[in-house]
């Protein structure tokens, strides 16, 4: 199986802070990665680098075997989609227009979005429960509704690799689960993979089968749930004592 | 349900079509009026008589030699300013940006006044304006384009504002030193006036060129309006697109200033008026801005030369006088 994404000796640093020095690994179709770490450990920076939005400070990132630096933005955007942590909207636009933007990498440069693209956008809005707000101005949406609109844009973009930076921000409990179920289903369907930045360990434990810890000092660790979700490791990661509590068959992580 | 929403978006594009048609009619009307209104007035009858070769020859000469180039100039300059403002607002990601935010008009005025002070005239002064505007553009890009500079609109904006204030001081210094008899000619570049009687051909050429080259990037502009990083994530090649569009916006501003001096407000207000009217798709917004900007400036110039006739005032004063209250009223009224 060709890896969707391969990291070879990747180094990342911002303003003199090193987030990782020699990160190696592969992301295979069907995997769901959870990226965990304290504030300022470089989680978002890593996602941006994986989407090709910033250069790496060493090593290289391969998308389906080709270095990201050698691919055009358009061809990357057809295969890699990213949900940003925060978005600000300065200019007026309707929800449907924003979601339709997800078709940009698929529609030729000289052409316009057609009826098929509209249908896809509406279907995506339906799957996040926003179909009734299609013609509303973005500025009138609540934080959670905006988040769902951004997810709908990503669904319309329909990448193979889904990079999600705190996807559950602003969402209530019901929508948090619905969103992660939806995205995992879509990733499976497209033989793709998910990389999630999450702060909720229990949510991550429930959906992810691979983990990457960024300690913020340049130290990184990756592995499966059994090797990574251990009390001493999580305590060190978050600089706060953590322990697992059994609830039926599930283990729930709580801070001491 | 889905049919209703699809229809809704069709209604939106039909709405844009109606808006554009109205703008075409409005621009033509204003253009015609500015040919007919003035000291030598013949009305539509006079126009018809002149066209059919039986009317007053003086009226014909006034229209052809004075009013036509002036109206054509106003139309082109207004379009250039609006286009430049629209592009700058999206690229700098600041709704307050306009053609002059990058210091372009300051640079142009400084260049022109420097040429005047050196005793140059005619085409050399316009050349000075072009040179000043383009040199400013190069300077701002160079200063703001350092490591990571392209990702930060704020840095570009701030660099432009600082450069503009530098030029402002330069202009004041030159005006202070300038002999009185040349002062009036220099003031033209600061106030903005369409009565200088230059050839509008260059302005029209630049306008059509900039519109033609920026329109294919309209979908990229739609994405850029929603955020630079988001646009990049969706497949817009930010650096080349941004460079091309900033270059076009700068050329448009330079052409406008070289033709008519510094005219404020048209570049800032026109894109917002259209956005408030519900036009947000740049495929429609680009041509609509050209039409509305052109019509607004032609109308302002028409008023500027007729309200206190036979006296005339620079159109730049009127655009600011009328633009400010209209814009504030719309802003207060708007639900967004």
Coordinates of C-alpha atoms in Angstrom, one line a residue:
Chain A
X1 CA 0.0 0.0 0.0
X2 CA 1.5 3.4 -1.0
X3 CA 1.6 5.7 1.9
X4 CA -0.7 8.8 1.5
X5 CA 1.9 10.9 3.2
X6 CA 5.5 10.3 4.1
X7 CA 7.7 12.4 6.4
X8 CA 11.4 12.2 6.0
X9 CA 13.5 13.9 8.6
X10 CA 11.1 16.8 8.9
X11 CA 12.2 19.7 11.0
X12 CA 10.0 22.6 12.0
X13 CA 10.8 25.8 13.9
X14 CA 9.1 29.1 14.4
X15 CA 10.8 32.2 15.9
X16 CA 13.7 30.2 17.4
X17 CA 11.5 27.5 18.9
X18 CA 12.0 24.0 17.6
X19 CA 8.9 21.9 17.3
X20 CA 10.4 18.8 15.8
X21 CA 13.9 17.9 14.6
X22 CA 13.9 14.7 12.7
X23 CA 10.3 13.5 12.3
X24 CA 9.9 10.3 10.2
X25 CA 6.7 8.4 9.5
X26 CA 4.1 7.4 7.1
X27 CA 0.3 7.9 7.0
X28 CA -1.5 5.0 5.4
X29 CA -5.0 5.0 4.0
X30 CA -7.6 4.2 6.7
X31 CA -5.5 5.6 9.5
X32 CA -6.8 8.3 11.8
X33 CA -4.0 10.2 13.6
X34 CA -4.5 12.2 16.7
X35 CA -1.9 15.0 17.2
X36 CA -1.7 16.0 20.9
X37 CA 0.4 18.5 22.8
X38 CA 0.4 21.6 25.0
X39 CA -0.3 25.1 23.6
X40 CA 2.4 26.4 21.4
X41 CA 3.9 22.9 20.7
X42 CA 3.6 23.4 16.9
X43 CA 0.5 21.3 16.2
X44 CA -1.0 23.9 13.8
X45 CA 2.4 24.7 12.3
X46 CA 2.8 20.9 11.5
X47 CA -0.7 20.8 9.9
X48 CA 0.1 23.8 7.8
X49 CA 3.4 22.2 6.7
X50 CA 1.5 18.9 5.8
X51 CA -0.9 20.9 3.7
X52 CA 2.1 22.6 1.9
X53 CA 1.1 26.0 3.2
X54 CA 4.5 26.6 4.8
X55 CA 7.9 25.2 3.9
X56 CA 9.7 22.8 6.2
X57 CA 12.9 23.8 7.9
X58 CA 14.5 20.5 7.1
X59 CA 13.7 17.2 5.5
X60 CA 10.8 16.7 3.1
X61 CA 7.2 15.7 3.0
X62 CA 6.0 13.4 0.3
X63 CA 2.4 13.3 -0.9
X64 CA 1.6 10.0 -2.6
X65 CA 5.3 9.7 -3.3
X66 CA 6.0 13.2 -4.6
X67 CA 7.6 16.0 -2.7
X68 CA 5.1 18.7 -1.7
X69 CA 7.5 21.4 -2.7
X70 CA 7.3 20.1 -6.3
X71 CA 3.5 20.1 -6.6
X72 CA 1.3 23.0 -7.6
X73 CA -1.1 24.3 -5.0
X74 CA -4.0 23.2 -7.1
X75 CA -2.9 19.6 -7.3
X76 CA -2.2 19.5 -3.6
X77 CA -5.7 21.0 -2.8
X78 CA -7.4 18.2 -4.8
X79 CA -5.9 15.7 -2.4
X80 CA -5.3 17.5 0.9
X81 CA -7.9 19.5 2.7
X82 CA -7.4 21.5 5.8
X83 CA -9.8 22.9 8.4
X84 CA -8.2 25.9 10.1
X85 CA -8.4 26.6 13.8
X86 CA -9.9 30.0 13.4
X87 CA -11.2 31.9 10.4
X88 CA -12.1 35.6 10.1
X89 CA -14.5 36.9 7.5
X90 CA -14.0 40.5 6.5
X91 CA -16.1 40.7 3.3
X92 CA -19.8 39.7 3.0
X93 CA -20.7 36.4 1.4
X94 CA -23.4 33.8 1.7
X95 CA -23.0 30.4 3.2
X96 CA -23.6 28.7 -0.2
X97 CA -20.9 30.9 -1.8
X98 CA -18.4 30.0 0.9
X99 CA -19.1 26.3 0.6
X100 CA -18.9 26.4 -3.2
X101 CA -15.4 27.7 -2.9
X102 CA -14.4 24.1 -2.0
X103 CA -14.9 23.2 -5.7
X104 CA -12.1 25.7 -6.7
X105 CA -9.3 23.1 -7.2
X106 CA -11.6 20.8 -9.2
X107 CA -13.1 23.3 -11.6
X108 CA -10.6 24.3 -14.4
X109 CA -9.1 27.8 -14.0
X110 CA -11.1 29.3 -16.9
X111 CA -14.4 27.6 -16.1
X112 CA -17.2 28.4 -13.6
X113 CA -18.9 26.1 -11.1
X114 CA -21.8 24.3 -12.8
X115 CA -25.1 22.7 -11.6
X116 CA -23.2 19.6 -10.5
X117 CA -21.0 21.7 -8.2
X118 CA -24.0 23.4 -6.8
X119 CA -25.6 20.0 -6.1
X120 CA -22.5 18.9 -4.3
X121 CA -22.4 22.1 -2.2
X122 CA -26.1 21.6 -1.2
X123 CA -25.5 18.0 -0.3
X124 CA -22.6 19.0 1.9
X125 CA -24.7 21.6 3.6
X126 CA -27.4 19.0 4.2
X127 CA -25.0 16.6 5.8
X128 CA -23.9 19.2 8.3
X129 CA -27.5 20.3 8.9
X130 CA -27.2 23.8 7.4
X131 CA -29.3 23.5 4.3
X132 CA -31.8 26.0 5.6
X133 CA -29.1 28.6 6.0
X134 CA -27.7 28.4 2.4
X135 CA -28.5 31.9 1.4
X136 CA -27.7 33.5 4.8
X137 CA -24.8 36.0 5.1
X138 CA -21.8 34.4 6.9
X139 CA -21.7 37.3 9.3
X140 CA -25.1 36.3 10.8
X141 CA -24.0 32.8 11.7
X142 CA -23.1 31.6 15.2
X143 CA -19.6 30.2 15.9
X144 CA -20.8 26.6 15.7
X145 CA -22.7 27.2 12.5
X146 CA -19.6 28.7 10.9
X147 CA -17.6 25.7 12.0
X148 CA -20.1 23.4 10.3
X149 CA -20.0 25.6 7.2
X150 CA -16.2 25.3 7.1
X151 CA -16.6 21.5 7.4
X152 CA -19.1 21.6 4.5
X153 CA -16.5 23.4 2.4
X154 CA -14.1 20.6 3.2
X155 CA -16.6 17.9 2.2
X156 CA -17.1 19.7 -1.1
X157 CA -13.3 19.8 -1.6
X158 CA -13.4 16.0 -0.9
X159 CA -9.7 15.4 -0.3
X160 CA -8.0 12.1 0.5
X161 CA -6.1 13.5 3.4
X162 CA -8.1 15.4 5.9
X163 CA -6.2 17.8 8.2
X164 CA -8.4 19.1 11.0
X165 CA -7.2 21.7 13.4
X166 CA -9.4 21.5 16.5
X167 CA -12.4 20.5 14.4
X168 CA -14.7 20.5 17.5
X169 CA -14.1 24.2 18.4
X170 CA -17.4 26.0 19.0
X171 CA -19.4 22.8 18.6
X172 CA -21.9 21.4 21.1
X173 CA -21.5 17.7 22.2
X174 CA -24.0 16.4 19.7
X175 CA -22.3 18.1 16.8
X176 CA -18.9 17.1 18.0
X177 CA -19.7 13.4 17.7
X178 CA -21.8 13.9 14.5
X179 CA -18.9 15.7 12.9
X180 CA -16.2 13.2 13.7
X181 CA -18.5 10.3 12.6
X182 CA -19.2 12.1 9.4
X183 CA -15.5 12.8 8.7
X184 CA -14.3 9.3 9.5
X185 CA -17.0 7.9 7.2
X186 CA -16.0 10.2 4.4
X187 CA -12.3 9.4 4.9
X188 CA -13.0 5.7 4.7
X189 CA -15.1 6.1 1.6
X190 CA -12.3 7.9 -0.2
X191 CA -9.6 5.5 1.0
X192 CA -8.2 8.4 2.8
X193 CA -6.8 9.3 6.2
X194 CA -7.5 11.8 8.9
X195 CA -5.1 13.9 11.0
X196 CA -6.8 15.5 13.9
X197 CA -5.4 18.1 16.3
X198 CA -7.5 17.7 19.4
X199 CA -7.4 18.9 23.0
X200 CA -9.9 16.3 24.3
X201 CA -7.9 13.1 25.0
X202 CA -11.1 11.0 25.3
X203 CA -12.4 12.2 22.0
X204 CA -9.0 11.4 20.4
X205 CA -8.9 8.0 22.1
X206 CA -12.4 7.2 20.7
X207 CA -11.7 8.1 17.1
X208 CA -7.9 7.8 16.5
X209 CA -5.8 4.7 16.0
X210 CA -2.4 6.5 15.7
X211 CA -1.0 9.2 17.8
X212 CA 1.7 11.9 17.5
X213 CA 2.7 13.7 20.7
X214 CA 4.5 17.1 20.3
X215 CA 6.1 18.0 23.6
X216 CA 7.0 21.6 22.6
X217 CA 10.7 21.1 23.3
X218 CA 11.5 19.5 19.9
X219 CA 10.8 16.0 21.3
X220 CA 8.2 14.0 19.5
X221 CA 6.7 10.5 19.9
X222 CA 4.4 8.5 17.7
X223 CA 2.7 5.1 17.9
X224 CA -0.5 3.2 18.4
X225 CA -3.1 3.8 21.1
X226 CA -1.8 1.0 23.3
X227 CA 1.7 2.3 23.4
X228 CA 0.9 6.0 23.5
X229 CA -2.2 6.4 25.8
X230 CA -0.4 5.7 29.1
X231 CA -0.7 7.8 32.3
X232 CA 2.9 8.7 32.7
X233 CA 3.3 9.7 29.1
X234 CA 0.2 11.9 29.0
X235 CA 1.1 13.4 32.4
X236 CA 4.5 14.4 30.9
X237 CA 2.9 15.7 27.7
X238 CA 0.4 18.0 29.4
X239 CA 2.6 18.8 32.4
X240 CA -0.3 17.7 34.6
X241 CA -1.0 14.4 36.4
X242 CA -3.5 12.3 34.4
X243 CA -5.1 9.0 35.2
X244 CA -7.5 6.5 33.5
X245 CA -10.8 5.7 35.1
X246 CA -12.7 2.6 34.0
X247 CA -16.3 3.1 32.9
X248 CA -17.8 -0.2 31.8
X249 CA -15.5 -1.3 29.0
X250 CA -14.2 2.1 28.3
X251 CA -11.3 4.0 29.8
X252 CA -11.8 7.6 30.5
X253 CA -8.9 10.0 31.0
X254 CA -9.2 12.6 33.8
X255 CA -6.8 15.1 35.2
X256 CA -5.9 14.6 38.8
Chain B
X1 CA -36.0 22.1 -0.8
X2 CA -32.9 21.7 -2.9
X3 CA -34.7 23.1 -6.0
X4 CA -35.6 26.2 -4.0
X5 CA -32.0 26.8 -2.9
X6 CA -30.6 26.2 -6.4
X7 CA -33.2 28.7 -7.6
X8 CA -32.1 31.0 -4.9
X9 CA -28.5 31.1 -6.2
X10 CA -29.8 31.5 -9.7
X11 CA -31.8 34.4 -8.4
X12 CA -28.5 35.8 -7.0
X13 CA -26.8 35.6 -10.3
X14 CA -29.9 37.1 -12.0
X15 CA -29.8 39.9 -9.5
X16 CA -26.2 40.5 -10.4
X17 CA -27.2 40.6 -14.1
X18 CA -29.9 43.2 -13.4
X19 CA -27.5 45.3 -11.3
X20 CA -24.9 45.2 -14.1
X21 CA -27.6 46.2 -16.7
X22 CA -28.7 49.0 -14.5
X23 CA -25.1 50.2 -14.1
X24 CA -24.6 50.1 -17.9
X25 CA -27.7 52.2 -18.4
X26 CA -26.8 54.6 -15.6
X27 CA -23.2 55.0 -16.9
X28 CA -24.5 55.8 -20.4
X29 CA -27.0 58.2 -19.1
X30 CA -24.4 60.1 -17.0
X31 CA -22.0 60.1 -19.9
X32 CA -24.6 61.6 -22.3
X33 CA -25.7 64.2 -19.7
X34 CA -22.1 65.3 -19.3
X35 CA -21.9 65.8 -23.0
X36 CA -25.1 67.9 -23.1
X37 CA -24.9 70.0 -19.9
X38 CA -22.8 73.1 -19.7
X39 CA -22.5 76.8 -20.7
X40 CA -23.2 76.1 -24.4
X41 CA -26.3 74.0 -24.1
X42 CA -28.4 72.5 -26.9
X43 CA -30.2 69.7 -25.3
X44 CA -30.9 66.4 -27.1
X45 CA -32.3 68.4 -30.0
X46 CA -29.1 70.3 -30.4
X47 CA -27.2 67.0 -30.2
X48 CA -29.5 65.5 -32.9
X49 CA -29.2 68.6 -35.0
X50 CA -25.4 68.5 -34.8
X51 CA -25.2 64.8 -35.5
X52 CA -27.5 65.3 -38.6
X53 CA -25.3 68.2 -39.7
X54 CA -27.9 71.0 -39.4
X55 CA -27.3 72.3 -35.9
X56 CA -25.1 74.9 -34.3
X57 CA -21.4 74.2 -35.2
X58 CA -20.2 75.8 -31.9
X59 CA -22.2 73.3 -29.9
X60 CA -20.7 70.5 -31.9
X61 CA -17.1 71.8 -31.3
X62 CA -17.7 72.2 -27.6
X63 CA -19.0 68.7 -27.3
X64 CA -16.3 67.1 -29.5
X65 CA -13.3 69.0 -28.3
X66 CA -14.1 69.8 -24.7
X67 CA -16.8 67.7 -23.2
X68 CA -16.1 64.4 -24.9
X69 CA -12.5 64.0 -23.8
X70 CA -13.3 65.3 -20.3
X71 CA -16.3 62.8 -19.9
X72 CA -14.2 60.0 -21.4
X73 CA -11.4 60.8 -19.0
X74 CA -13.7 60.9 -16.0
X75 CA -15.2 57.6 -16.9
X76 CA -11.8 55.9 -17.3
X77 CA -10.3 57.5 -14.2
X78 CA -13.3 56.5 -12.1
X79 CA -13.2 53.0 -13.4
X80 CA -9.5 52.7 -12.7
X81 CA -9.8 54.0 -9.2
X82 CA -12.7 51.7 -8.4
X83 CA -10.9 48.7 -9.9
X84 CA -7.7 49.5 -8.0
X85 CA -9.6 50.0 -4.7
X86 CA -11.4 46.7 -5.1
X87 CA -8.3 44.7 -5.8
X88 CA -6.3 46.4 -3.0
X89 CA -9.1 45.8 -0.4
X90 CA -9.0 42.1 -1.1
X91 CA -5.2 41.8 -1.4
X92 CA -4.3 43.8 1.6
X93 CA -7.3 42.2 3.4
X94 CA -8.5 45.5 4.8
X95 CA -11.8 47.0 3.9
X96 CA -10.3 50.4 4.4
X97 CA -7.7 50.1 1.7
X98 CA -7.9 52.2 -1.4
X99 CA -5.5 53.0 -4.3
X100 CA -3.6 55.5 -2.2
X101 CA -3.0 53.3 0.8
X102 CA 0.2 52.0 -0.6
X103 CA 1.4 55.6 -1.1
X104 CA 0.9 55.5 -4.8
X105 CA -0.8 58.9 -5.2
X106 CA 1.7 60.5 -2.9
X107 CA 4.5 59.1 -5.0
X108 CA 2.8 60.2 -8.2
X109 CA 2.1 63.7 -6.9
X110 CA 5.7 64.0 -5.7
X111 CA 7.1 62.9 -9.1
X112 CA 4.9 65.3 -11.0
X113 CA 5.6 68.2 -8.7
X114 CA 9.3 67.5 -8.8
X115 CA 9.1 67.6 -12.6
X116 CA 7.2 70.9 -12.4
X117 CA 9.8 72.3 -10.0
X118 CA 12.5 71.3 -12.4
X119 CA 10.8 73.4 -15.1
X120 CA 9.3 70.5 -17.1
X121 CA 5.9 70.7 -18.8
X122 CA 3.3 68.6 -20.5
X123 CA 4.1 65.0 -21.0
X124 CA 7.2 65.1 -18.8
X125 CA 5.1 66.0 -15.8
X126 CA 2.8 63.1 -16.5
X127 CA 5.8 61.0 -16.9
X128 CA 7.0 62.2 -13.5
X129 CA 3.7 61.0 -12.0
X130 CA 4.0 57.6 -13.6
X131 CA 7.6 57.3 -12.4
X132 CA 6.7 58.4 -8.9
X133 CA 3.8 55.9 -8.6
X134 CA 5.8 52.9 -10.0
X135 CA 8.8 53.7 -7.9
X136 CA 6.6 53.8 -4.8
X137 CA 5.1 50.4 -5.8
X138 CA 8.6 48.9 -6.1
X139 CA 9.7 50.5 -2.9
X140 CA 6.7 49.2 -0.9
X141 CA 6.9 45.7 -2.3
X142 CA 10.6 45.6 -1.6
X143 CA 10.2 46.8 2.0
X144 CA 7.2 44.7 2.8
X145 CA 8.2 41.6 0.8
X146 CA 11.0 40.4 3.2
X147 CA 10.9 37.0 4.9
X148 CA 7.2 36.1 5.6
X149 CA 6.1 39.5 4.4
X150 CA 3.7 38.2 1.8
X151 CA 1.7 36.3 4.3
X152 CA 1.1 39.5 6.3
X153 CA -1.3 42.0 4.7
X154 CA -0.9 44.3 7.7
X155 CA 2.8 44.7 7.0
X156 CA 2.1 45.7 3.4
X157 CA -0.6 48.2 4.5
X158 CA 1.6 49.7 7.2
X159 CA 4.6 50.0 4.9
X160 CA 2.3 51.8 2.4
X161 CA 0.9 54.2 5.0
X162 CA 4.4 55.1 6.2
X163 CA 5.7 55.6 2.7
X164 CA 2.7 57.7 1.9
X165 CA 3.3 60.0 4.8
X166 CA 6.9 60.3 3.7
X167 CA 5.8 61.4 0.3
X168 CA 3.3 63.9 1.9
X169 CA 6.2 65.6 3.7
X170 CA 8.2 65.6 0.4
X171 CA 5.2 67.3 -1.4
X172 CA 4.9 69.9 1.3
X173 CA 8.5 70.7 1.1
X174 CA 8.5 71.1 -2.6
X175 CA 5.3 73.3 -2.5
X176 CA 7.0 75.5 0.2
X177 CA 10.0 76.1 -2.0
X178 CA 8.1 76.5 -5.2
X179 CA 7.7 80.0 -6.8
X180 CA 4.1 81.3 -6.6
X181 CA 3.4 81.2 -10.4
X182 CA 4.0 77.5 -10.5
X183 CA 2.0 76.7 -7.4
X184 CA -1.4 76.5 -9.1
X185 CA -0.2 73.8 -11.5
X186 CA 1.3 71.9 -8.7
X187 CA -2.0 72.0 -6.7
X188 CA -3.7 70.2 -9.5
X189 CA -1.9 67.0 -8.6
X190 CA -3.1 67.2 -5.0
X191 CA -6.7 68.0 -5.5
X192 CA -7.6 66.0 -8.6
X193 CA -9.2 67.7 -11.6
X194 CA -10.4 66.5 -14.9
X195 CA -10.4 69.9 -16.5
X196 CA -6.8 69.7 -17.6
X197 CA -7.8 68.5 -21.0
X198 CA -5.4 65.6 -21.4
X199 CA -5.8 62.7 -23.8
X200 CA -7.8 59.9 -22.0
X201 CA -6.5 57.3 -24.4
X202 CA -3.8 56.0 -22.1
X203 CA -6.2 55.8 -19.2
X204 CA -8.7 53.8 -21.3
X205 CA -6.0 51.5 -22.5
X206 CA -4.8 50.7 -19.0
X207 CA -8.4 50.3 -17.8
X208 CA -9.3 47.7 -20.4
X209 CA -5.9 45.9 -20.0
X210 CA -6.3 45.7 -16.2
X211 CA -9.9 44.6 -16.3
X212 CA -9.1 42.0 -19.0
X213 CA -6.2 40.5 -17.0
X214 CA -7.8 40.6 -13.6
X215 CA -11.1 39.1 -14.6
X216 CA -9.8 35.6 -15.2
X217 CA -8.5 35.7 -11.5
X218 CA -12.0 36.6 -10.3
X219 CA -12.6 33.2 -8.7
X220 CA -9.3 33.4 -7.0
X221 CA -10.3 36.8 -5.7
X222 CA -13.5 35.3 -4.3
X223 CA -11.4 32.9 -2.3
X224 CA -8.8 35.5 -1.2
X225 CA -11.7 37.6 0.1
X226 CA -12.4 34.7 2.5
X227 CA -8.9 34.6 3.9
X228 CA -5.4 34.1 2.4
X229 CA -4.6 30.9 4.2
X230 CA -8.0 29.5 3.4
X231 CA -7.5 30.4 -0.3
X232 CA -4.1 28.7 -0.3
X233 CA -5.6 25.6 1.3
X234 CA -8.2 25.5 -1.5
X235 CA -5.6 25.7 -4.2
X236 CA -4.9 29.3 -5.0
X237 CA -1.2 29.9 -5.8
X238 CA -1.0 32.9 -3.5
X239 CA 2.4 34.4 -4.4
X240 CA 2.0 34.7 -8.2
X241 CA -1.7 35.7 -8.1
X242 CA -1.1 38.3 -5.4
X243 CA 1.9 39.7 -7.3
X244 CA 0.0 39.9 -10.6
X245 CA -3.0 41.5 -9.0
X246 CA -1.0 44.0 -6.9
X247 CA 0.9 45.0 -10.0
X248 CA -2.4 45.5 -11.9
X249 CA -3.9 47.5 -9.1
X250 CA -0.8 49.7 -8.9
X251 CA -0.8 50.3 -12.7
X252 CA -4.5 51.2 -12.5
X253 CA -3.9 53.7 -9.7
X254 CA -0.8 55.2 -11.4
X255 CA -2.8 55.7 -14.7
X256 CA -5.6 57.3 -12.8
X257 CA -3.4 59.7 -10.9
X258 CA -1.3 60.6 -14.0
X259 CA -4.5 61.5 -15.8
X260 CA -6.4 63.4 -13.2
X261 CA -4.3 63.9 -10.1
X262 CA -5.3 62.5 -6.7
X263 CA -9.0 61.9 -6.4
X264 CA -10.2 60.4 -3.2
X265 CA -13.1 58.3 -2.1
X266 CA -14.1 56.7 -5.5
X267 CA -11.7 53.9 -5.0
X268 CA -12.7 53.3 -1.4
X269 CA -16.5 53.7 -1.6
X270 CA -17.4 52.1 -5.0
X271 CA -16.5 48.5 -4.0
X272 CA -18.4 48.9 -0.7
X273 CA -21.5 50.3 -2.4
X274 CA -21.6 47.3 -4.6
X275 CA -21.1 44.9 -1.7
X276 CA -23.8 46.6 0.2
X277 CA -26.1 46.1 -2.8
X278 CA -25.4 42.4 -2.5
X279 CA -22.8 42.0 -5.3
X280 CA -20.0 39.9 -3.8
X281 CA -18.9 37.6 -6.6
X282 CA -15.8 39.1 -8.2
X283 CA -16.8 37.9 -11.6
X284 CA -19.6 40.5 -11.4
X285 CA -18.0 42.8 -9.0
X286 CA -15.0 43.7 -11.2
X287 CA -17.0 45.0 -14.2
X288 CA -19.6 46.5 -11.9
X289 CA -17.0 48.5 -10.0
X290 CA -15.6 49.8 -13.3
X291 CA -19.0 51.0 -14.4
X292 CA -20.1 52.4 -11.0
X293 CA -16.7 54.1 -10.4
X294 CA -16.8 55.7 -13.9
X295 CA -20.4 56.8 -13.5
X296 CA -19.8 58.3 -10.1
X297 CA -16.7 60.3 -11.1
X298 CA -18.4 61.5 -14.3
X299 CA -21.3 62.6 -12.3
X300 CA -19.1 64.3 -9.7
X301 CA -17.2 66.1 -12.5
X302 CA -20.5 67.2 -14.1
X303 CA -21.7 68.7 -10.8
X304 CA -18.3 70.2 -10.1
X305 CA -18.4 72.2 -13.3
X306 CA -22.1 73.1 -13.2
X307 CA -23.2 73.8 -9.6
X308 CA -21.1 77.0 -9.2
X309 CA -21.0 77.8 -13.0
X310 CA -19.3 79.7 -14.6
X311 CA -16.8 78.8 -11.8
X312 CA -15.5 75.3 -11.7
X313 CA -14.1 73.2 -8.9
X314 CA -11.9 70.1 -8.9
X315 CA -14.0 67.0 -9.0
X316 CA -11.8 65.5 -6.2
X317 CA -13.3 67.9 -3.7
X318 CA -16.9 67.0 -4.7
X319 CA -16.3 63.2 -4.5
X320 CA -15.2 63.5 -0.9
X321 CA -18.0 66.0 -0.1
X322 CA -20.7 63.7 -1.5
X323 CA -19.0 60.3 -0.9
X324 CA -18.6 60.7 2.9
X325 CA -22.2 61.2 3.9
X326 CA -23.6 58.8 1.3
X327 CA -21.3 56.1 2.5
X328 CA -22.1 56.7 6.2
X329 CA -25.8 56.6 5.5
X330 CA -25.5 53.3 3.7
X331 CA -23.3 51.8 6.4
X332 CA -25.8 52.7 9.1
X333 CA -28.7 51.3 7.1
X334 CA -27.1 48.1 6.2
X335 CA -28.0 45.0 8.3
X336 CA -24.5 43.5 7.7

